[in-house]
Amino acid sequence: AQWLNTATAKEIVKVLRDYGEERYANRIARAIKAESVTTTGQLADIITTACPPNKEHKHPATRSFQALRIFINRELEQLQQVLTQTLNILAPHGRLVVISFHSLEDRIAKRFMRDNARGDKFPINLPVTVKQLNPKLRIINKPIRASQAEINSNPRSRSAILRVAELTKFNFK
């Protein structure tokens, strides 16, 4: 609540768009700035009033609360930091396994694995071997999503994506 009461409408819009992919960010930010927020219940009511009815049966404040949580806790920065540290922690052929529950998290994990599987950047036309590229990771398989049976028994798994990569033997520390 403290950040919401001190932030500008423009800052709130940026957070809601960047971290929650909220399409009604402008409406929500204006509504938040119109009154002082003191409780999460009050914030949920403000957001619900600012948004048109939702046909997906999700609470209208879900994306906004997610965006605020990710921003305040710096979750994406911490994820990037942890992924980078794994390259120094894993033993050769050790596995890096990431389960993400949100598209922003998954995008970070996917890019990290992909970029480190490509190795060092060289001009495209240079004849270099894979060893010279020094790939740090090898992607093990395609992303794995929960089966319908898993989703039926555990609805929270609906958005989960599991990615696996292996530290290569070419990774010289």
Tab-separated table of N, CA and C in Angstrom:
chain	number	residue	atom	x	y	z
A	1	ALA	N	0.824	-1.190	0.000
A	1	ALA	CA	0.000	0.000	0.000
A	1	ALA	C	0.870	1.257	0.000
A	2	GLN	N	1.996	1.172	0.687
A	2	GLN	CA	2.871	2.347	0.783
A	2	GLN	C	3.347	2.789	-0.598
A	3	TRP	N	3.813	1.832	-1.406
A	3	TRP	CA	4.300	2.194	-2.738
A	3	TRP	C	3.164	2.771	-3.583
A	4	LEU	N	1.994	2.158	-3.529
A	4	LEU	CA	0.852	2.639	-4.319
A	4	LEU	C	0.483	4.073	-3.965
A	5	ASN	N	0.578	4.409	-2.701
A	5	ASN	CA	0.193	5.752	-2.265
A	5	ASN	C	1.241	6.807	-2.594
A	6	THR	N	2.488	6.391	-2.862
A	6	THR	CA	3.537	7.362	-3.196
A	6	THR	C	3.872	7.376	-4.689
A	7	ALA	N	3.543	6.319	-5.400
A	7	ALA	CA	3.860	6.234	-6.833
A	7	ALA	C	2.933	7.126	-7.650
A	8	THR	N	3.427	7.541	-8.811
A	8	THR	CA	2.585	8.303	-9.734
A	8	THR	C	1.713	7.335	-10.523
A	9	ALA	N	0.672	7.861	-11.135
A	9	ALA	CA	-0.195	7.024	-11.975
A	9	ALA	C	0.616	6.398	-13.103
A	10	LYS	N	1.559	7.158	-13.648
A	10	LYS	CA	2.394	6.659	-14.742
A	10	LYS	C	3.240	5.461	-14.287
A	11	GLU	N	3.793	5.537	-13.074
A	11	GLU	CA	4.597	4.428	-12.538
A	11	GLU	C	3.736	3.192	-12.303
A	12	ILE	N	2.528	3.397	-11.803
A	12	ILE	CA	1.614	2.277	-11.564
A	12	ILE	C	1.231	1.617	-12.884
A	13	VAL	N	0.943	2.427	-13.897
A	13	VAL	CA	0.604	1.895	-15.225
A	13	VAL	C	1.748	1.035	-15.752
A	14	LYS	N	2.975	1.526	-15.632
A	14	LYS	CA	4.143	0.777	-16.123
A	14	LYS	C	4.262	-0.580	-15.429
A	15	VAL	N	4.098	-0.607	-14.117
A	15	VAL	CA	4.190	-1.862	-13.361
A	15	VAL	C	3.077	-2.818	-13.774
A	16	LEU	N	1.847	-2.318	-13.873
A	16	LEU	CA	0.718	-3.175	-14.236
A	16	LEU	C	0.872	-3.744	-15.642
A	17	ARG	N	1.402	-2.941	-16.556
A	17	ARG	CA	1.597	-3.414	-17.934
A	17	ARG	C	2.785	-4.367	-18.041
A	18	ASP	N	3.917	-3.967	-17.455
A	18	ASP	CA	5.142	-4.752	-17.603
A	18	ASP	C	5.091	-6.087	-16.873
A	19	TYR	N	4.528	-6.104	-15.686
A	19	TYR	CA	4.569	-7.315	-14.866
A	19	TYR	C	3.251	-8.076	-14.809
A	20	GLY	N	2.152	-7.438	-15.178
A	20	GLY	CA	0.864	-8.114	-15.128
A	20	GLY	C	0.194	-8.224	-16.479
A	21	GLU	N	0.788	-7.578	-17.485
A	21	GLU	CA	0.213	-7.554	-18.827
A	21	GLU	C	-1.266	-7.156	-18.743
A	22	GLU	N	-1.521	-6.162	-17.902
A	22	GLU	CA	-2.884	-5.699	-17.616
A	22	GLU	C	-3.343	-4.707	-18.675
A	23	ARG	N	-4.401	-5.054	-19.393
A	23	ARG	CA	-4.875	-4.186	-20.475
A	23	ARG	C	-5.608	-2.948	-19.967
A	24	TYR	N	-6.111	-2.995	-18.742
A	24	TYR	CA	-6.828	-1.849	-18.183
A	24	TYR	C	-5.954	-1.071	-17.196
A	25	ALA	N	-4.659	-1.059	-17.428
A	25	ALA	CA	-3.705	-0.433	-16.504
A	25	ALA	C	-4.004	1.044	-16.266
A	26	ASN	N	-4.348	1.783	-17.315
A	26	ASN	CA	-4.634	3.215	-17.147
A	26	ASN	C	-5.847	3.450	-16.247
A	27	ARG	N	-6.913	2.721	-16.494
A	27	ARG	CA	-8.124	2.854	-15.681
A	27	ARG	C	-7.830	2.528	-14.217
A	28	ILE	N	-7.110	1.431	-14.020
A	28	ILE	CA	-6.807	0.984	-12.655
A	28	ILE	C	-5.937	2.010	-11.935
A	29	ALA	N	-4.907	2.511	-12.615
A	29	ALA	CA	-4.001	3.489	-11.995
A	29	ALA	C	-4.754	4.758	-11.601
A	30	ARG	N	-5.632	5.235	-12.476
A	30	ARG	CA	-6.417	6.435	-12.148
A	30	ARG	C	-7.303	6.185	-10.923
A	31	ALA	N	-7.912	5.004	-10.876
A	31	ALA	CA	-8.791	4.671	-9.747
A	31	ALA	C	-7.998	4.564	-8.442
A	32	ILE	N	-6.805	3.991	-8.516
A	32	ILE	CA	-5.955	3.867	-7.319
A	32	ILE	C	-5.539	5.241	-6.815
A	33	LYS	N	-5.165	6.121	-7.739
A	33	LYS	CA	-4.709	7.457	-7.333
A	33	LYS	C	-5.857	8.336	-6.833
A	34	ALA	N	-7.100	7.971	-7.149
A	34	ALA	CA	-8.256	8.763	-6.719
A	34	ALA	C	-8.518	8.642	-5.217
A	35	GLU	N	-8.023	7.569	-4.598
A	35	GLU	CA	-8.194	7.417	-3.150
A	35	GLU	C	-6.981	6.730	-2.539
A	36	SER	N	-6.775	6.937	-1.269
A	36	SER	CA	-5.641	6.353	-0.557
A	36	SER	C	-5.945	4.891	-0.229
A	37	VAL	N	-5.048	3.999	-0.604
A	37	VAL	CA	-5.241	2.567	-0.383
A	37	VAL	C	-4.613	2.181	0.955
A	38	THR	N	-5.386	1.462	1.781
A	38	THR	CA	-4.859	1.026	3.080
A	38	THR	C	-4.900	-0.488	3.261
A	39	THR	N	-5.792	-1.182	2.542
A	39	THR	CA	-5.893	-2.641	2.694
A	39	THR	C	-5.951	-3.310	1.327
A	40	THR	N	-5.624	-4.606	1.310
A	40	THR	CA	-5.705	-5.355	0.050
A	40	THR	C	-7.154	-5.502	-0.394
A	41	GLY	N	-8.065	-5.636	0.561
A	41	GLY	CA	-9.487	-5.718	0.219
A	41	GLY	C	-9.971	-4.458	-0.474
A	42	GLN	N	-9.539	-3.316	0.030
A	42	GLN	CA	-9.899	-2.041	-0.587
A	42	GLN	C	-9.308	-1.951	-1.989
A	43	LEU	N	-8.050	-2.368	-2.142
A	43	LEU	CA	-7.403	-2.344	-3.460
A	43	LEU	C	-8.145	-3.251	-4.436
A	44	ALA	N	-8.519	-4.445	-3.991
A	44	ALA	CA	-9.266	-5.370	-4.851
A	44	ALA	C	-10.587	-4.748	-5.294
A	45	ASP	N	-11.266	-4.071	-4.384
A	45	ASP	CA	-12.538	-3.411	-4.726
A	45	ASP	C	-12.331	-2.284	-5.735
A	46	ILE	N	-11.273	-1.498	-5.554
A	46	ILE	CA	-10.963	-0.401	-6.483
A	46	ILE	C	-10.721	-0.959	-7.884
A	47	ILE	N	-9.935	-2.027	-7.964
A	47	ILE	CA	-9.609	-2.631	-9.264
A	47	ILE	C	-10.856	-3.231	-9.898
A	48	THR	N	-11.661	-3.927	-9.105
A	48	THR	CA	-12.893	-4.544	-9.616
A	48	THR	C	-13.827	-3.487	-10.202
A	49	THR	N	-13.931	-2.358	-9.537
A	49	THR	CA	-14.784	-1.267	-10.012
A	49	THR	C	-14.229	-0.642	-11.291
A	50	ALA	N	-12.903	-0.570	-11.404
A	50	ALA	CA	-12.269	0.074	-12.562
A	50	ALA	C	-12.297	-0.793	-13.817
A	51	CYS	N	-12.420	-2.111	-13.650
A	51	CYS	CA	-12.364	-3.030	-14.802
A	51	CYS	C	-13.759	-3.455	-15.244
A	52	PRO	N	-13.929	-3.670	-16.553
A	52	PRO	CA	-15.200	-4.224	-17.022
A	52	PRO	C	-15.330	-5.681	-16.559
A	53	PRO	N	-16.541	-6.238	-16.553
A	53	PRO	CA	-16.728	-7.627	-16.115
A	53	PRO	C	-15.835	-8.592	-16.905
A	54	ASN	N	-15.353	-9.612	-16.210
A	54	ASN	CA	-14.418	-10.573	-16.782
A	54	ASN	C	-15.157	-11.846	-17.178
A	55	LYS	N	-15.007	-12.263	-18.417
A	55	LYS	CA	-15.687	-13.468	-18.904
A	55	LYS	C	-14.904	-14.740	-18.587
A	56	GLU	N	-13.646	-14.602	-18.163
A	56	GLU	CA	-12.797	-15.772	-17.908
A	56	GLU	C	-12.998	-16.342	-16.505
A	57	HIS	N	-13.871	-15.769	-15.732
A	57	HIS	CA	-14.156	-16.197	-14.359
A	57	HIS	C	-12.953	-16.032	-13.434
A	58	LYS	N	-12.021	-15.162	-13.801
A	58	LYS	CA	-10.911	-14.822	-12.915
A	58	LYS	C	-11.281	-13.530	-12.212
A	59	HIS	N	-10.798	-13.384	-10.997
A	59	HIS	CA	-11.049	-12.135	-10.281
A	59	HIS	C	-10.344	-11.009	-11.030
A	60	PRO	N	-10.994	-9.870	-11.234
A	60	PRO	CA	-10.392	-8.771	-12.003
A	60	PRO	C	-9.070	-8.259	-11.425
A	61	ALA	N	-8.840	-8.462	-10.136
A	61	ALA	CA	-7.617	-7.941	-9.511
A	61	ALA	C	-6.441	-8.912	-9.596
A	62	THR	N	-6.649	-10.108	-10.114
A	62	THR	CA	-5.590	-11.125	-10.131
A	62	THR	C	-4.321	-10.634	-10.808
A	63	ARG	N	-4.436	-10.118	-12.016
A	63	ARG	CA	-3.248	-9.653	-12.754
A	63	ARG	C	-2.563	-8.481	-12.052
A	64	SER	N	-3.355	-7.588	-11.514
A	64	SER	CA	-2.786	-6.412	-10.843
A	64	SER	C	-2.020	-6.809	-9.591
A	65	PHE	N	-2.594	-7.704	-8.789
A	65	PHE	CA	-1.891	-8.161	-7.589
A	65	PHE	C	-0.612	-8.905	-7.964
A	66	GLN	N	-0.684	-9.696	-9.021
A	66	GLN	CA	0.508	-10.404	-9.502
A	66	GLN	C	1.585	-9.406	-9.906
A	67	ALA	N	1.206	-8.392	-10.652
A	67	ALA	CA	2.161	-7.383	-11.113
A	67	ALA	C	2.811	-6.666	-9.938
A	68	LEU	N	2.009	-6.285	-8.977
A	68	LEU	CA	2.540	-5.582	-7.808
A	68	LEU	C	3.477	-6.481	-7.001
A	69	ARG	N	3.103	-7.747	-6.833
A	69	ARG	CA	3.951	-8.696	-6.100
A	69	ARG	C	5.295	-8.883	-6.795
A	70	ILE	N	5.271	-9.089	-8.113
A	70	ILE	CA	6.503	-9.292	-8.878
A	70	ILE	C	7.394	-8.061	-8.783
A	71	PHE	N	6.800	-6.877	-8.888
A	71	PHE	CA	7.570	-5.628	-8.834
A	71	PHE	C	8.157	-5.388	-7.444
A	72	ILE	N	7.321	-5.450	-6.424
A	72	ILE	CA	7.764	-5.149	-5.054
A	72	ILE	C	8.833	-6.141	-4.594
A	73	ASN	N	8.650	-7.419	-4.901
A	73	ASN	CA	9.605	-8.451	-4.468
A	73	ASN	C	10.799	-8.608	-5.408
A	74	ARG	N	10.778	-7.877	-6.528
A	74	ARG	CA	11.851	-7.940	-7.529
A	74	ARG	C	12.085	-9.386	-7.999
A	75	GLU	N	10.994	-10.097	-8.232
A	75	GLU	CA	11.060	-11.519	-8.536
A	75	GLU	C	11.795	-11.827	-9.834
A	76	LEU	N	11.577	-11.033	-10.874
A	76	LEU	CA	12.222	-11.323	-12.155
A	76	LEU	C	13.721	-11.057	-12.090
A	77	GLU	N	14.122	-10.016	-11.379
A	77	GLU	CA	15.552	-9.736	-11.205
A	77	GLU	C	16.213	-10.866	-10.431
A	78	GLN	N	15.538	-11.348	-9.396
A	78	GLN	CA	16.097	-12.435	-8.598
A	78	GLN	C	16.195	-13.719	-9.406
A	79	LEU	N	15.208	-13.992	-10.243
A	79	LEU	CA	15.257	-15.173	-11.107
A	79	LEU	C	16.455	-15.096	-12.039
A	80	GLN	N	16.661	-13.949	-12.672
A	80	GLN	CA	17.795	-13.768	-13.581
A	80	GLN	C	19.113	-13.970	-12.834
A	81	GLN	N	19.204	-13.437	-11.646
A	81	GLN	CA	20.418	-13.549	-10.838
A	81	GLN	C	20.700	-15.013	-10.471
A	82	VAL	N	19.676	-15.741	-10.054
A	82	VAL	CA	19.845	-17.147	-9.684
A	82	VAL	C	20.253	-17.978	-10.895
A	83	LEU	N	19.620	-17.748	-12.030
A	83	LEU	CA	19.973	-18.498	-13.237
A	83	LEU	C	21.437	-18.282	-13.594
A	84	THR	N	21.896	-17.051	-13.536
A	84	THR	CA	23.291	-16.743	-13.851
A	84	THR	C	24.232	-17.458	-12.887
A	85	GLN	N	23.876	-17.507	-11.620
A	85	GLN	CA	24.719	-18.164	-10.620
A	85	GLN	C	24.801	-19.671	-10.824
A	86	THR	N	23.772	-20.270	-11.428
A	86	THR	CA	23.784	-21.723	-11.610
A	86	THR	C	24.939	-22.179	-12.487
A	87	LEU	N	25.380	-21.347	-13.414
A	87	LEU	CA	26.488	-21.734	-14.289
A	87	LEU	C	27.772	-21.966	-13.492
A	88	ASN	N	27.923	-21.289	-12.367
A	88	ASN	CA	29.111	-21.457	-11.532
A	88	ASN	C	28.934	-22.521	-10.461
A	89	ILE	N	27.704	-22.937	-10.219
A	89	ILE	CA	27.417	-23.894	-9.151
A	89	ILE	C	27.321	-25.324	-9.677
A	90	LEU	N	26.721	-25.491	-10.847
A	90	LEU	CA	26.502	-26.834	-11.390
A	90	LEU	C	27.816	-27.530	-11.726
A	91	ALA	N	27.854	-28.827	-11.459
A	91	ALA	CA	28.990	-29.647	-11.876
A	91	ALA	C	28.826	-29.942	-13.365
A	92	PRO	N	29.911	-30.303	-14.067
A	92	PRO	CA	29.762	-30.679	-15.480
A	92	PRO	C	28.691	-31.767	-15.622
A	93	HIS	N	27.833	-31.601	-16.572
A	93	HIS	CA	26.696	-32.482	-16.864
A	93	HIS	C	25.601	-32.395	-15.803
A	94	GLY	N	25.700	-31.422	-14.894
A	94	GLY	CA	24.631	-31.189	-13.926
A	94	GLY	C	23.418	-30.607	-14.632
A	95	ARG	N	22.246	-30.878	-14.102
A	95	ARG	CA	21.004	-30.436	-14.734
A	95	ARG	C	20.438	-29.194	-14.056
A	96	LEU	N	20.036	-28.251	-14.883
A	96	LEU	CA	19.316	-27.065	-14.440
A	96	LEU	C	17.851	-27.291	-14.801
A	97	VAL	N	16.985	-27.312	-13.797
A	97	VAL	CA	15.560	-27.545	-14.011
A	97	VAL	C	14.799	-26.329	-13.489
A	98	VAL	N	13.985	-25.736	-14.358
A	98	VAL	CA	13.222	-24.542	-13.991
A	98	VAL	C	11.741	-24.800	-14.245
A	99	ILE	N	10.935	-24.577	-13.220
A	99	ILE	CA	9.478	-24.620	-13.383
A	99	ILE	C	8.985	-23.185	-13.264
A	100	SER	N	8.328	-22.712	-14.307
A	100	SER	CA	7.784	-21.351	-14.281
A	100	SER	C	6.262	-21.430	-14.307
A	101	PHE	N	5.645	-20.429	-13.695
A	101	PHE	CA	4.186	-20.400	-13.613
A	101	PHE	C	3.598	-19.173	-14.291
A	102	HIS	N	4.447	-18.381	-14.911
A	102	HIS	CA	4.001	-17.131	-15.527
A	102	HIS	C	4.833	-16.904	-16.776
A	103	SER	N	4.228	-16.303	-17.791
A	103	SER	CA	4.921	-16.124	-19.071
A	103	SER	C	6.180	-15.273	-18.944
A	104	LEU	N	6.187	-14.293	-18.043
A	104	LEU	CA	7.389	-13.469	-17.876
A	104	LEU	C	8.536	-14.289	-17.306
A	105	GLU	N	8.230	-15.137	-16.327
A	105	GLU	CA	9.253	-16.023	-15.758
A	105	GLU	C	9.754	-16.990	-16.824
A	106	ASP	N	8.825	-17.565	-17.573
A	106	ASP	CA	9.212	-18.544	-18.582
A	106	ASP	C	10.070	-17.913	-19.665
A	107	ARG	N	9.750	-16.700	-20.052
A	107	ARG	CA	10.533	-16.000	-21.071
A	107	ARG	C	11.982	-15.825	-20.615
A	108	ILE	N	12.172	-15.470	-19.349
A	108	ILE	CA	13.524	-15.293	-18.814
A	108	ILE	C	14.272	-16.622	-18.814
A	109	ALA	N	13.626	-17.691	-18.344
A	109	ALA	CA	14.266	-19.010	-18.304
A	109	ALA	C	14.596	-19.500	-19.714
A	110	LYS	N	13.658	-19.326	-20.634
A	110	LYS	CA	13.860	-19.778	-22.014
A	110	LYS	C	15.027	-19.045	-22.663
A	111	ARG	N	15.071	-17.730	-22.535
A	111	ARG	CA	16.157	-16.952	-23.141
A	111	ARG	C	17.503	-17.296	-22.517
A	112	PHE	N	17.524	-17.467	-21.198
A	112	PHE	CA	18.770	-17.809	-20.515
A	112	PHE	C	19.312	-19.134	-21.044
A	113	MET	N	18.457	-20.142	-21.114
A	113	MET	CA	18.895	-21.457	-21.588
A	113	MET	C	19.303	-21.398	-23.057
A	114	ARG	N	18.504	-20.737	-23.868
A	114	ARG	CA	18.807	-20.632	-25.294
A	114	ARG	C	20.124	-19.900	-25.535
A	115	ASP	N	20.299	-18.755	-24.899
A	115	ASP	CA	21.520	-17.969	-25.101
A	115	ASP	C	22.761	-18.723	-24.645
A	116	ASN	N	22.665	-19.445	-23.546
A	116	ASN	CA	23.824	-20.186	-23.045
A	116	ASN	C	24.044	-21.495	-23.792
A	117	ALA	N	23.031	-21.973	-24.517
A	117	ALA	CA	23.203	-23.155	-25.361
A	117	ALA	C	23.868	-22.782	-26.687
A	118	ARG	N	23.733	-21.534	-27.101
A	118	ARG	CA	24.360	-21.071	-28.346
A	118	ARG	C	25.846	-20.818	-28.174
A	119	GLY	N	26.251	-20.469	-26.986
A	119	GLY	CA	27.659	-20.193	-26.738
A	119	GLY	C	28.015	-18.752	-27.035
A	120	ASP	N	29.316	-18.512	-27.137
A	120	ASP	CA	29.816	-17.157	-27.361
A	120	ASP	C	29.374	-16.640	-28.718
A	121	LYS	N	29.233	-15.349	-28.815
A	121	LYS	CA	28.788	-14.733	-30.070
A	121	LYS	C	29.992	-14.499	-30.988
A	122	PHE	N	29.910	-15.065	-32.172
A	122	PHE	CA	30.906	-14.862	-33.215
A	122	PHE	C	30.173	-14.366	-34.453
A	123	PRO	N	30.864	-13.666	-35.355
A	123	PRO	CA	30.219	-13.313	-36.623
A	123	PRO	C	29.711	-14.575	-37.322
A	124	ILE	N	28.576	-14.479	-37.956
A	124	ILE	CA	27.888	-15.629	-38.538
A	124	ILE	C	28.747	-16.401	-39.538
A	125	ASN	N	29.516	-15.715	-40.348
A	125	ASN	CA	30.245	-16.377	-41.432
A	125	ASN	C	31.586	-16.977	-41.018
A	126	LEU	N	31.984	-16.842	-39.777
A	126	LEU	CA	33.260	-17.412	-39.345
A	126	LEU	C	33.134	-18.922	-39.187
A	127	PRO	N	34.098	-19.665	-39.720
A	127	PRO	CA	34.059	-21.125	-39.538
A	127	PRO	C	34.605	-21.489	-38.149
A	128	VAL	N	33.718	-21.748	-37.219
A	128	VAL	CA	34.138	-22.123	-35.870
A	128	VAL	C	33.452	-23.421	-35.468
A	129	THR	N	34.123	-24.201	-34.630
A	129	THR	CA	33.549	-25.462	-34.162
A	129	THR	C	32.674	-25.198	-32.938
A	130	VAL	N	31.888	-26.196	-32.583
A	130	VAL	CA	31.021	-26.075	-31.412
A	130	VAL	C	31.865	-25.822	-30.169
A	131	LYS	N	32.999	-26.503	-30.068
A	131	LYS	CA	33.863	-26.325	-28.898
A	131	LYS	C	34.368	-24.882	-28.812
A	132	GLN	N	34.676	-24.283	-29.966
A	132	GLN	CA	35.144	-22.899	-29.973
A	132	GLN	C	34.029	-21.921	-29.578
A	133	LEU	N	32.792	-22.286	-29.848
A	133	LEU	CA	31.664	-21.445	-29.442
A	133	LEU	C	31.480	-21.468	-27.925
A	134	ASN	N	31.984	-22.517	-27.293
A	134	ASN	CA	31.914	-22.673	-25.839
A	134	ASN	C	30.476	-22.590	-25.310
A	135	PRO	N	29.579	-23.460	-25.821
A	135	PRO	CA	28.226	-23.448	-25.265
A	135	PRO	C	28.268	-23.905	-23.808
A	136	LYS	N	27.553	-23.210	-22.968
A	136	LYS	CA	27.585	-23.531	-21.543
A	136	LYS	C	26.493	-24.533	-21.160
A	137	LEU	N	25.400	-24.531	-21.907
A	137	LEU	CA	24.284	-25.426	-21.617
A	137	LEU	C	23.874	-26.195	-22.868
A	138	ARG	N	23.260	-27.351	-22.638
A	138	ARG	CA	22.636	-28.112	-23.721
A	138	ARG	C	21.184	-28.315	-23.297
A	139	ILE	N	20.266	-27.846	-24.128
A	139	ILE	CA	18.839	-27.985	-23.805
A	139	ILE	C	18.457	-29.448	-23.990
A	140	ILE	N	17.866	-30.039	-22.962
A	140	ILE	CA	17.599	-31.475	-22.938
A	140	ILE	C	16.359	-31.863	-23.736
A	141	ASN	N	15.284	-31.146	-23.579
A	141	ASN	CA	14.062	-31.493	-24.308
A	141	ASN	C	13.200	-30.253	-24.484
A	142	LYS	N	12.083	-30.435	-25.140
A	142	LYS	CA	11.136	-29.329	-25.294
A	142	LYS	C	10.489	-29.050	-23.941
A	143	PRO	N	9.925	-27.860	-23.783
A	143	PRO	CA	9.256	-27.555	-22.510
A	143	PRO	C	8.151	-28.568	-22.224
A	144	ILE	N	8.011	-28.930	-20.967
A	144	ILE	CA	7.005	-29.909	-20.551
A	144	ILE	C	5.890	-29.169	-19.814
A	145	ARG	N	4.667	-29.441	-20.245
A	145	ARG	CA	3.492	-28.842	-19.598
A	145	ARG	C	2.725	-29.935	-18.860
A	146	ALA	N	1.926	-29.524	-17.912
A	146	ALA	CA	1.131	-30.479	-17.138
A	146	ALA	C	0.111	-31.168	-18.036
A	147	SER	N	-0.084	-32.466	-17.798
A	147	SER	CA	-1.098	-33.213	-18.543
A	147	SER	C	-2.480	-32.821	-18.022
A	148	GLN	N	-3.503	-33.180	-18.772
A	148	GLN	CA	-4.870	-32.871	-18.336
A	148	GLN	C	-5.182	-33.580	-17.026
A	149	ALA	N	-4.661	-34.795	-16.856
A	149	ALA	CA	-4.879	-35.528	-15.602
A	149	ALA	C	-4.255	-34.774	-14.425
A	150	GLU	N	-3.044	-34.241	-14.622
A	150	GLU	CA	-2.380	-33.460	-13.571
A	150	GLU	C	-3.176	-32.193	-13.264
A	151	ILE	N	-3.640	-31.517	-14.301
A	151	ILE	CA	-4.418	-30.286	-14.105
A	151	ILE	C	-5.711	-30.580	-13.343
A	152	ASN	N	-6.350	-31.718	-13.673
A	152	ASN	CA	-7.585	-32.094	-12.972
A	152	ASN	C	-7.331	-32.343	-11.488
A	153	SER	N	-6.190	-32.971	-11.163
A	153	SER	CA	-5.897	-33.259	-9.755
A	153	SER	C	-5.226	-32.083	-9.049
A	154	ASN	N	-4.595	-31.190	-9.819
A	154	ASN	CA	-3.896	-30.036	-9.247
A	154	ASN	C	-4.092	-28.834	-10.174
A	155	PRO	N	-5.178	-28.097	-10.035
A	155	PRO	CA	-5.481	-26.983	-10.943
A	155	PRO	C	-4.388	-25.920	-11.027
A	156	ARG	N	-3.578	-25.773	-9.980
A	156	ARG	CA	-2.509	-24.772	-10.006
A	156	ARG	C	-1.427	-25.112	-11.030
A	157	SER	N	-1.370	-26.368	-11.445
A	157	SER	CA	-0.343	-26.778	-12.413
A	157	SER	C	-0.686	-26.345	-13.837
A	158	ARG	N	-1.863	-25.787	-14.036
A	158	ARG	CA	-2.352	-25.419	-15.366
A	158	ARG	C	-1.370	-24.558	-16.146
A	159	SER	N	-0.706	-23.623	-15.482
A	159	SER	CA	0.193	-22.712	-16.195
A	159	SER	C	1.666	-23.103	-16.076
A	160	ALA	N	1.959	-24.208	-15.414
A	160	ALA	CA	3.356	-24.597	-15.173
A	160	ALA	C	4.050	-25.073	-16.446
A	161	ILE	N	5.294	-24.628	-16.608
A	161	ILE	CA	6.142	-25.080	-17.711
A	161	ILE	C	7.483	-25.487	-17.119
A	162	LEU	N	7.935	-26.693	-17.438
A	162	LEU	CA	9.204	-27.202	-16.938
A	162	LEU	C	10.218	-27.210	-18.074
A	163	ARG	N	11.375	-26.626	-17.830
A	163	ARG	CA	12.467	-26.596	-18.807
A	163	ARG	C	13.698	-27.224	-18.175
A	164	VAL	N	14.457	-27.984	-18.979
A	164	VAL	CA	15.646	-28.672	-18.477
A	164	VAL	C	16.820	-28.409	-19.412
A	165	ALA	N	17.964	-28.097	-18.816
A	165	ALA	CA	19.207	-27.932	-19.571
A	165	ALA	C	20.329	-28.575	-18.769
A	166	GLU	N	21.382	-28.957	-19.482
A	166	GLU	CA	22.525	-29.619	-18.850
A	166	GLU	C	23.773	-28.786	-19.072
A	167	LEU	N	24.581	-28.645	-18.021
A	167	LEU	CA	25.844	-27.936	-18.147
A	167	LEU	C	26.769	-28.771	-19.025
A	168	THR	N	27.367	-28.164	-20.041
A	168	THR	CA	28.200	-28.918	-20.978
A	168	THR	C	29.601	-29.121	-20.441
A	169	LYS	N	30.290	-30.081	-21.034
A	169	LYS	CA	31.679	-30.342	-20.626
A	169	LYS	C	32.610	-29.256	-21.144
A	170	PHE	N	32.135	-28.430	-22.092
A	170	PHE	CA	32.978	-27.373	-22.661
A	170	PHE	C	33.037	-26.138	-21.776
A	171	ASN	N	32.271	-26.133	-20.706
A	171	ASN	CA	32.217	-24.942	-19.858
A	171	ASN	C	33.458	-24.862	-18.974
A	172	PHE	N	34.427	-24.051	-19.391
A	172	PHE	CA	35.657	-23.888	-18.627
A	172	PHE	C	35.493	-22.702	-17.705
A	173	LYS	N	35.547	-22.953	-16.410
A	173	LYS	CA	35.323	-21.880	-15.426
A	173	LYS	C	36.592	-21.122	-15.153
